[in-house]
Every structure is written in C-alpha cells, then in structure tokens.
C-alpha angles and dihedrals in degrees: 000000000000091000091049091049091051091050091049091050092050092049091049091050092050091049091052091047093053091046093054091044091055091049090059089065096040112114090202089071090055088048090053093239099135104038090217096137130050100237091159090065091044106041104186127199114206147160101232117222140150121289096283092051093238134122118211118216120185111171147158124256097268102144118238109012135173122223121191131225128150143237111222141195113224103201141121092257134030118266112302090200140012105287115208113206122192118214137188143185108235108238099184109097093204090059092050091048090050090053091050091049092049102041099035100031092141092059099034107034117177094212140023136054092311096044116152118214120231089243090062093057109084126209125202117242107269091213091063100053127065143175128186113276087232138012126191126220100212122232108269094025133097100210147015131212117261111206115203114197116205133176098228091192088076095053119105134202086254115080115264125193135216129175126218118193138187102239100187146326115243094208123073124245099041130115125212108230115254093212102031101033090107138034125213113212115213105196138176141160124251126193111227091238097044115124146089114310139189107234123209131162144080139295118197115199098210102198092051115003095194096053098073133012139183117291091241087073088069110104112270093003104104107133099026117209117230137166121237104201129195113263096170139323092294105031143059127194131212117248121187107222096172110054111011107014087221145089094284129127106237123217141156127253126226089257092056097259125147107242142146146209106261119223089015129107121147119241114203117206119198134192122221091272093056096256115144104235100177144007116205138167118264089218095054142285089292115007121214090275089054094250117144137160129237131187116241102220092201091072129090091254097177140112116240110212092193094060097025090232141106137206121216137177122199146143135239106219124200117173092184089066103025100041099181122078134293084031095210110170100166135019117205126195108180146166122209116197120192116248102171148305122300 
C-alpha cells in the first residue's frame, strides 16, 4: 500500500507540474482570461518582446528614423492612474555584451569551439540612438508607445547591438519586470536591392575568348543563382552561394570545369535613382593579384523597379596579365533578376 501511495503521489505531482508548465505558455493567462494570478497585487511594468527579449531591426540607409515598441502594464485591470516610466539607453559596453551573452548565448557563446570574442560583437554608438526620458501609460490604458530614434546611416551590414532599459517607475506600487525590464536591439543595415538573384549574361575573355566563358554556359546553370549582399548603404557585392560559398566571381573553363576569378567579386554602387554609378572589386582597386573592376558606361547600368532586375556592363582589369592600357581582361554584360530576400 505504501508503495502504491508513493506512486500515486508522484504521478499527481507530475500532473500538477505539467499543468503549471503549460500555463506558462498559455496566451489566455496574459490576456487575463483565467484570473489564476493576482496581477493587481503585482502590477508589472515591462517592454514586451519575443522569448529572447530582443527586437530585430533590419533597415535601409534612410537617415534619422523612428522605430516603435511599447511599454506595457501587466496587471488585472488597466492603469488606474497615469503611470510615468523612466527609460535609458545603456551606455556601458560591458553591460550590453553581458546581455548579448545571456540572451543570445547560442549565437554568441563565450567558450567552446564556436566561441565569439568580445571584439567581434559590435555595439551601436550610444550618441546616435535615443528614447524619451519618460513615457506615460495613460489612466485607463495598458500600454504606451515607445519611439526609438536611430541614425540608420551609422548602421552596418554586421549586426550591432543596443540596450534599452526601464530605469524606474515614478509612481509607487509598481514592479519593473525581471525578464522584460530591458530590450536588446539587434540591428543591421540592408541595401534596398540586396537579395538572391538569377544571373544571366556574357563574359568575354579578351586575350583568348575560348579559354574562359560565362558561368551560365555551365550545364544546368542558366540562370545562375547568386547573392547580392549589402556592403553599405549604396553598394551590394556578389557572393557565390553555389560553387565556392565565398566572394568569388564564378566562370567556366574551356574544358567545361567550374572555376572562378580569385580575389575578384564585383561591387555594384547605385545612386538614389537606381543608376549604377560604379563597379569595383570587393578585394580592392586593385587586389593583390592586380584585378580590379571598371564600369562600362555604354551599358544600360540601371535598376528596373518594374521587373526587379538590373542590367550592367563592366570590365575586369588585370595589368599583370594584360600589360597594355586599359588592361581589360574580361568584359561582362549581365542581367540580375530578383528571386527573393536573403
């Protein structure tokens, strides 16, 4: 009997544990449908966010821009008074790094084979992000808008972090949430034309046209999928996702082999109207092997918003191989048609 009673007690305990665990993920509790918790006695002020307490911002380079979050009262009833909440941008880099390590530990581990050094975690300049010193949850409401002002011109394609924190609540009787008392911003820049593209076109190898040809001549590779990744607010760079998984311009040899121009990846620079104003080499102008890129002004060289594509003409120059000016080794005439986002 004692053994049966113990088993019954264990099973009952497990049932209760699973019941409470499921409640933690039940949206109805957050919506105050069950009345199982006394939120009126524990009026909590929070910045709501997904489970990892972060907000992702991927944006174009558009200068000063306002992004909106909210500050919320978690309580049984709406605010019974105007609630004044004080906010701050955390300026201490160590504190921001600690938040990144804690909230995004899977992506930014401190130790192990995939450890990420502190120097490789980037923080956004505190002087270029702002929130109001205070926001007020009005009487009768549950939340108030939290505007976050960011200078997008200072964003980079690499992720940058900033940390917003509830500093205090002016009214008495409110608790700052332990989990949602702060919000980690995960921000990066995106060029408006960045994405995956279908590449078609020609590549003429001027010293010996039969030696190398455009990658779309490779069997089953017309069109050829490539990534055009954000380099900065004005430029995108070619990334070969099929053959090399690197910033390398792919092509086919005369024997039918899949190959590529090492230390060469075209960077396309656009103006605000979608005109291509320059083509350069990702590895330098020139790279160590003397390869550089140059726009051919006789081409179309413009993005077409209607078709989400652009045509471009350019040269790959290499003085170490073509010793006489203008050192053109290859001439490319290409069309890139948008497939989807990265």
